[in-house]
Short mmCIF file of C-alpha atoms in Angstrom, two decimals:
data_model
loop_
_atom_site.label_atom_id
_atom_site.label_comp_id
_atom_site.label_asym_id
_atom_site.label_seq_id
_atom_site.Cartn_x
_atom_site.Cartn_y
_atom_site.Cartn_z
CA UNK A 1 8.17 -45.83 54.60
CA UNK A 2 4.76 -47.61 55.69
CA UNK A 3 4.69 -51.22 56.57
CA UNK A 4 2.10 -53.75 56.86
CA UNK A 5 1.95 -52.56 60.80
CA UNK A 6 0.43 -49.44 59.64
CA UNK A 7 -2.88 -51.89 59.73
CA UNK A 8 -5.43 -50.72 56.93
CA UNK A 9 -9.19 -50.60 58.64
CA UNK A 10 -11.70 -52.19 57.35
CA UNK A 11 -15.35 -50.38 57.65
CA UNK A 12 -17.23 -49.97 61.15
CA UNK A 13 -18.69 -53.79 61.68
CA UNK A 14 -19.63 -53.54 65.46
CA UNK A 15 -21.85 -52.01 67.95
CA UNK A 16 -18.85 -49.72 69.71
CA UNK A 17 -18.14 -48.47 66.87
CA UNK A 18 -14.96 -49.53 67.13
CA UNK A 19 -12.83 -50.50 63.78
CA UNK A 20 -11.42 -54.15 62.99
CA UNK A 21 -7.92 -54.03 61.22
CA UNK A 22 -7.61 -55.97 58.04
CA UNK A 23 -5.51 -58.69 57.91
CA UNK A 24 -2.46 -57.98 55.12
CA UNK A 25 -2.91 -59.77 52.07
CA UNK A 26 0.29 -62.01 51.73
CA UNK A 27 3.52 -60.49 50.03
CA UNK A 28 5.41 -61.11 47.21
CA UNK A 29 8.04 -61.54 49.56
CA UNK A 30 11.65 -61.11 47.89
CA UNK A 31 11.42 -63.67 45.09
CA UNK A 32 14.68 -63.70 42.72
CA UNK A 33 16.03 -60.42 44.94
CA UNK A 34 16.31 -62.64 48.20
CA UNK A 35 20.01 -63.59 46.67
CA UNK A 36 21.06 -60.02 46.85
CA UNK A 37 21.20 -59.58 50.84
CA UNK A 38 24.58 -59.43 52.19
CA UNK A 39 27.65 -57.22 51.74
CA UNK A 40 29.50 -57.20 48.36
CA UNK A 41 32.75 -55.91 47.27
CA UNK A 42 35.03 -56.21 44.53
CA UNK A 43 36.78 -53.92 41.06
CA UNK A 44 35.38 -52.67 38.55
CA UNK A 45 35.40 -50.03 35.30
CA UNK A 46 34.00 -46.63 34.74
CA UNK A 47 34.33 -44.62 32.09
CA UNK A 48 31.93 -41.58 31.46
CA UNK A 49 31.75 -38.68 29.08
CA UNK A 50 31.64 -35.35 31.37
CA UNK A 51 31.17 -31.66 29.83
CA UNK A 52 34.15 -29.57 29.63
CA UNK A 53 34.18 -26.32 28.24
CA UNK A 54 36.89 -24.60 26.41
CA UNK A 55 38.73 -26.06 23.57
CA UNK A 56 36.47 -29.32 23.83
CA UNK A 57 32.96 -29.33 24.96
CA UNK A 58 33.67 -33.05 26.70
CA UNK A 59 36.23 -34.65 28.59
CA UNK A 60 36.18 -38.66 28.55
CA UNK A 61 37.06 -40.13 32.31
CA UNK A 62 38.22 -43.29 32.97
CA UNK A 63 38.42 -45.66 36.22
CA UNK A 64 39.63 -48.96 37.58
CA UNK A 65 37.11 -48.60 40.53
CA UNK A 66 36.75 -50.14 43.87
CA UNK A 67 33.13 -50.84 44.12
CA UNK A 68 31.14 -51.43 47.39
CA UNK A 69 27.24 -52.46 47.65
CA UNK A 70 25.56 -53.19 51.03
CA UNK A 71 21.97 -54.59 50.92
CA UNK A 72 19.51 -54.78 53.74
CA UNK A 73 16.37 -57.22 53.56
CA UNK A 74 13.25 -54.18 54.29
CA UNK A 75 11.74 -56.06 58.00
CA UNK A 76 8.19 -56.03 56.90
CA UNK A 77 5.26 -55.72 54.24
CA UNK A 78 5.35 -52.73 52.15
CA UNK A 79 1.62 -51.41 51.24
CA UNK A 80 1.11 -49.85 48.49
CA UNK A 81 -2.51 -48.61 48.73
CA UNK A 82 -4.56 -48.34 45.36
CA UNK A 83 -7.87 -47.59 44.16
CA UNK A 84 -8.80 -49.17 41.04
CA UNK A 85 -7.22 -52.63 42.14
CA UNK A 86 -7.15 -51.96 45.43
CA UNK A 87 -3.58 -52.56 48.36
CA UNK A 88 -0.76 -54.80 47.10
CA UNK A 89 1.77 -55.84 49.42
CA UNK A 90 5.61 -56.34 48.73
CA UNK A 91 8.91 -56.73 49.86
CA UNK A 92 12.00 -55.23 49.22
CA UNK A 93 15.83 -54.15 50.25
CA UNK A 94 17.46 -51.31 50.91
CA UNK A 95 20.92 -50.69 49.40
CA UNK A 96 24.27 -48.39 49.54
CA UNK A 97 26.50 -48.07 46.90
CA UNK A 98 29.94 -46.66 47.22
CA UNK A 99 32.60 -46.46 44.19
CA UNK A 100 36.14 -45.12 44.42
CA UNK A 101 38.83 -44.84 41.81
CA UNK A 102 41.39 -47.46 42.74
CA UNK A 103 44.38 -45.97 40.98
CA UNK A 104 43.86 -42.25 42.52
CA UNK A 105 44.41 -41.42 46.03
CA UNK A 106 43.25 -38.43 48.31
CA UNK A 107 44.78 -38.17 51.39
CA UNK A 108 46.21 -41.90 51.62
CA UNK A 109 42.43 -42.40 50.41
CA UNK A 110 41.00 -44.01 47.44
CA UNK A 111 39.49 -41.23 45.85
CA UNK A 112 35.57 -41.20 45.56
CA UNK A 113 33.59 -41.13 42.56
CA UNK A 114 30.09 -42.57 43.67
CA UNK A 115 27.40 -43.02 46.26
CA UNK A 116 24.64 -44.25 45.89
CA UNK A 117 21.37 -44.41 48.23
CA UNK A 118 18.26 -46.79 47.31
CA UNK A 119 15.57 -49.28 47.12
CA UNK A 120 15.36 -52.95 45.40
CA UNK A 121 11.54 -53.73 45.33
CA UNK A 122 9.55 -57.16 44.36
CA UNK A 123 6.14 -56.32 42.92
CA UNK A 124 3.86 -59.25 42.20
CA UNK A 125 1.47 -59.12 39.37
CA UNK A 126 -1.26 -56.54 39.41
CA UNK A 127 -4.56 -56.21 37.22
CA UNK A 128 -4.31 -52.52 36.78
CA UNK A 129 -2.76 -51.41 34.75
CA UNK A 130 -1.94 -55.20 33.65
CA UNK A 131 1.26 -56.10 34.55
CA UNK A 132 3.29 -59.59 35.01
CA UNK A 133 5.75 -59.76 38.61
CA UNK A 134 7.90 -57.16 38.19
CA UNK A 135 11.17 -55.85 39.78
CA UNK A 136 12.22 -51.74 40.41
CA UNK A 137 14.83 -49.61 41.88
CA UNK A 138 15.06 -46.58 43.11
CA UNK A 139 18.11 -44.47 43.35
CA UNK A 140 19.09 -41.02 44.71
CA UNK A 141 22.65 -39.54 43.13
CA UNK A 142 24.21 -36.55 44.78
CA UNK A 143 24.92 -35.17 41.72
CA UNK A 144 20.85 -34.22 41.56
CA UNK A 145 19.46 -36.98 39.66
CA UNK A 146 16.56 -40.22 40.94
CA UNK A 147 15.87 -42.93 38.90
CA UNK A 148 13.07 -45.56 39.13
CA UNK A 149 14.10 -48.36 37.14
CA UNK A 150 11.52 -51.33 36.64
CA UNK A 151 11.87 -54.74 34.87
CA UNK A 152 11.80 -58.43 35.41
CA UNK A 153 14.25 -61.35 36.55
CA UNK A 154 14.71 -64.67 35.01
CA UNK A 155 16.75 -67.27 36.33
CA UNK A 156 18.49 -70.10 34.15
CA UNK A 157 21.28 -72.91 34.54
CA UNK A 158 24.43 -71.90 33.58
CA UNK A 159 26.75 -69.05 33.78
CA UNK A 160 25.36 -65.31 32.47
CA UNK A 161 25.00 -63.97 28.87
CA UNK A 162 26.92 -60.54 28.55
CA UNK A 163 26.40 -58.48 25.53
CA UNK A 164 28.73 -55.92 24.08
CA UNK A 165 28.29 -52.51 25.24
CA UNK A 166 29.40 -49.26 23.13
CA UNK A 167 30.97 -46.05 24.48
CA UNK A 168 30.29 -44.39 21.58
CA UNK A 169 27.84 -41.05 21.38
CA UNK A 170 25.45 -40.65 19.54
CA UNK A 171 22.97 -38.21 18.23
CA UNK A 172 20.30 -37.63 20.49
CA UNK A 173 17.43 -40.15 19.78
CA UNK A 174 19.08 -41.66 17.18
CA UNK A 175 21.35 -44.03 18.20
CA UNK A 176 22.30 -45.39 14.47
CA UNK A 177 23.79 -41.65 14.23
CA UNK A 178 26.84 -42.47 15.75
CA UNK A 179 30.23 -40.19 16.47
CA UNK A 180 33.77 -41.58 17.11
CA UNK A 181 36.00 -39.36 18.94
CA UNK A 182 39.79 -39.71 19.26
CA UNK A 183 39.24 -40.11 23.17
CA UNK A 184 38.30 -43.59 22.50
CA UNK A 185 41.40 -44.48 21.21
CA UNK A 186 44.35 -45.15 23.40
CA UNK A 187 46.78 -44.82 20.40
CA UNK A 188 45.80 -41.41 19.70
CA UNK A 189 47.10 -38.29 21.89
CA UNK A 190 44.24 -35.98 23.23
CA UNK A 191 44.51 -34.02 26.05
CA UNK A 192 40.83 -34.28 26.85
CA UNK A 193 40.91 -37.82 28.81
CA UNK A 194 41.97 -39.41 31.63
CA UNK A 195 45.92 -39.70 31.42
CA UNK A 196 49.30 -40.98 33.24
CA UNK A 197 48.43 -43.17 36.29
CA UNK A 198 44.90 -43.27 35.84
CA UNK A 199 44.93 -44.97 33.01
CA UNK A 200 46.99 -48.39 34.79
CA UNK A 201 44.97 -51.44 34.15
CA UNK A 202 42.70 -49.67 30.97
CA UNK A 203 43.27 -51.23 27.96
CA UNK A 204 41.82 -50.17 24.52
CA UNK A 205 39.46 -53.79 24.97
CA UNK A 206 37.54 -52.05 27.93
CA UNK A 207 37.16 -48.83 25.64
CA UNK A 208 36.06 -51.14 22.66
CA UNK A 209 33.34 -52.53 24.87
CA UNK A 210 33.04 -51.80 28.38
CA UNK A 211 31.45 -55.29 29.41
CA UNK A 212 34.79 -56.97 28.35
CA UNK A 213 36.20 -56.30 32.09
CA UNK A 214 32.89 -59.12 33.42
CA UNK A 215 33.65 -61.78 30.56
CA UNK A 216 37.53 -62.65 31.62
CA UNK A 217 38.01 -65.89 33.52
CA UNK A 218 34.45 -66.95 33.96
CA UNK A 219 33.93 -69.36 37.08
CA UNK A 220 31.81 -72.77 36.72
CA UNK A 221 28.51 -70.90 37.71
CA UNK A 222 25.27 -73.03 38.39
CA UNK A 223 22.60 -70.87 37.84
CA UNK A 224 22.16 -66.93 36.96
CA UNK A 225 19.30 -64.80 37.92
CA UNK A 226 19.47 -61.96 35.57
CA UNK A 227 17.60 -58.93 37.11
CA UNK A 228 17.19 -56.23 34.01
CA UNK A 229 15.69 -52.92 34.76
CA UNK A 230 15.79 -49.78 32.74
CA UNK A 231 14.16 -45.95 32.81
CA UNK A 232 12.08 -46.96 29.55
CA UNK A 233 10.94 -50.85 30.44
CA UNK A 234 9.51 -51.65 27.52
CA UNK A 235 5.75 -52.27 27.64
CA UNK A 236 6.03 -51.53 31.18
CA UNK A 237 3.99 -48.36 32.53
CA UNK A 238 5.88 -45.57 35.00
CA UNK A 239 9.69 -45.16 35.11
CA UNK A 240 12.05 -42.51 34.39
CA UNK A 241 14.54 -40.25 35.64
CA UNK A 242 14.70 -36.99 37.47
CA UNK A 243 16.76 -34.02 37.18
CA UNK A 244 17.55 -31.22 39.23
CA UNK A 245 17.52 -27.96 37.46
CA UNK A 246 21.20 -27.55 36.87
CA UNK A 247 21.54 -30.28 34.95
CA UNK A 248 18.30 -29.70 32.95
CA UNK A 249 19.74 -26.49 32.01
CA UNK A 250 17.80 -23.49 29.59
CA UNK A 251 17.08 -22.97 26.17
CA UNK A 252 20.40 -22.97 25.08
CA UNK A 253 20.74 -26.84 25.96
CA UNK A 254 21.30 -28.68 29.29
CA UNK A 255 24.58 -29.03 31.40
CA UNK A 256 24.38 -32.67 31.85
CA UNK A 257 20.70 -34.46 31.47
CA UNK A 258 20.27 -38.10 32.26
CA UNK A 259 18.07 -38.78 30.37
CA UNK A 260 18.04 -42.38 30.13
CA UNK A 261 19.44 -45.35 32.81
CA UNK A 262 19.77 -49.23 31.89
CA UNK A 263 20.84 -51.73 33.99
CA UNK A 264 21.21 -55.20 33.90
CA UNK A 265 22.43 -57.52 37.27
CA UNK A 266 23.86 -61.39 36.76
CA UNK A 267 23.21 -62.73 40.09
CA UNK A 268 25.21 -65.86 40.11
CA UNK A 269 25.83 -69.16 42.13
CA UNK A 270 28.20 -71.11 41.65
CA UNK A 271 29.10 -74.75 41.41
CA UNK A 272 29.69 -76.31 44.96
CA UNK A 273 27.71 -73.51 46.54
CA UNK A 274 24.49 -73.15 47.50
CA UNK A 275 23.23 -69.64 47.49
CA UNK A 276 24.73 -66.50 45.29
CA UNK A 277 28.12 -65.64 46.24
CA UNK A 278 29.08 -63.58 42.88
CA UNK A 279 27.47 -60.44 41.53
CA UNK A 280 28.35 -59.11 37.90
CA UNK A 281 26.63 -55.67 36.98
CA UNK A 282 26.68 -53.54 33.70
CA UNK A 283 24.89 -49.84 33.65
CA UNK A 284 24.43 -47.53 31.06
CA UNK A 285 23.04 -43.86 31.65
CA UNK A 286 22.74 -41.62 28.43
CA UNK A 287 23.72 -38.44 29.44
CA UNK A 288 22.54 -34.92 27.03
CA UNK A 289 24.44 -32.14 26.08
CA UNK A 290 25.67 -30.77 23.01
CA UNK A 291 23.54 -32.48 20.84
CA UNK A 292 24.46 -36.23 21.40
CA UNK A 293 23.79 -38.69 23.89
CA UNK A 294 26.99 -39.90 25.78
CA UNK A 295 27.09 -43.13 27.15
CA UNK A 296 28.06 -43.56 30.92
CA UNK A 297 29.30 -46.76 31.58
CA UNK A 298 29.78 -48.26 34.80
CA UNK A 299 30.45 -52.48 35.13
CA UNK A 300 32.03 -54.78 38.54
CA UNK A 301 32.02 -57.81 39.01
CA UNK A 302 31.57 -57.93 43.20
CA UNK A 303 31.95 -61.05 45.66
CA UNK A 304 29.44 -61.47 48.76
CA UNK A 305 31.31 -61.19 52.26
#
């Protein structure tokens, strides 16, 4: 990655010939992302609709997780270098996520389900294209999918605002064409989800709506900064996701596309303190195959070491 080291010259302006380096323009520095820096643990839910072939073509997968995030302020400037408008500068964090299921073991080990390389970046406003200060990131998942979410933070008094959050597939781009499965029903027997100790601590409420597990026992929080990002942002230009091949699949109809990612982050501090110390996080990625979009849900609600 460049930095603002990586001087940008300015034309020939002496008789040696010799160039003068520019001086950087000042950053956005890490505006509402500054709170994220630190180490953050804490539990979680998963649940995620995975192909299956056989006698079902899905397989619905459910976790109490362990969930991990460590975030490390970027030491420097980051150019970007345009044409049009010309360099901005910004600042940014790099992160690792790591998720394991807490009620499966692998060798005396929590068993893995997630990691999670990337990049939280502060972009201030730019003239072209037209844009207000925005926020991205920019993920890598081993299972052979990016993302470059974009978006914008707010910050208000008071605790956050967590809306319901459905598990239930759709049609592909229509989401008003909606299709209940028995898997999403705890009273009815299917052999196509997660079953006997996986399922301690899942309750029909999380299946209902996932964002249940961040809404029980709220703290007296002071102030949220809610940091929103998603594939599609709205008027926002760029964004999207990438796929390796496998999951694109043929003709015939992909193995497993994401094909959409949305993301929402409730930076929070609380009452008595005086910088975030609680971090609540709901994700959705629509994933395509056999005609519908299936909802992968992922939600925590972490702590900062």
């Amino acid at each position: 990655m460049e930095l603002a080291a990586d001087f940008a010259f300015q034309p020939l302006d002496n008789d040696e010939g010799t160039a003068a380096p520019a001086a950087a323009p000042a950053a956005a520095g890490l505006g509402p992302l500054a709170g994220l820096a630190g180490n953050w643990s804490g539990q979680g839910f998963n649940a995620i609709w995975r192909p299956h072939t056989g006698a079902s073509d899905h397989f619905l997968e459910l976790n109490v997780t362990s969930d991990g995030i460590d975030l490390t302020a970027i030491n420097g400037n980051i150019p970007n270098r345009g044409l049009v408008q010309g360099q901005i500068f910004f600042q940014g964090l790099t992160y690792l996520q790591q998720i394991s299921d807490a009620n499966v073991k692998v060798d005396g080990a929590p068993a893995g389900l997630h990691i999670e390389p990337g990049v939280w970046i502060n972009v201030p406003p730019t003239t072209a294209p037209h844009e207000p200060a925005t926020i991205a990131r920019l993920a890598s998942i081993p299972h052979g999918t990016t993302i470059l979410l974009q978006g914008t933070a707010t910050t208000a008094a008071g605790g956050p605002s967590i809306p319901d959050v459905s598990l239930t597939p759709f049609t592909i781009g229509h989401p008003n064409q909606t299709v209940d499965f028995a898997e999403q029903h705890l009273n009815q027997t299917t052999q196509f989800r997660t079953s006997g100790v996986g399922l301690t601590g899942i309750t029909q409420a999380m299946l209902n709506n996932a964002n249940s597990v961040l809404t029980r026992n709220p703290p007296n929080v002071a102030t949220t900064t809610r940091l929103h990002v998603s594939s599609a942002a709205g008027t926002i230009v760029g964004g999207g996701t990438s796929n390796t091949a496998f999951l694109v699949g043929t003709k015939d109809g992909p193995n497993a596309h994401a094909a959409h990612v949305v993301a929402t982050f409730w930076l929070q501090t609380l009452h008595g303190d005086t910088e975030p110390r609680r971090l609540q996080y709901s994700q959705t990625v629509l994933l395509n195959f056999a005609g519908l979009s299936w909802p992968h849900i992922t939600v925590a609600t972490l702590t900062k070491a």
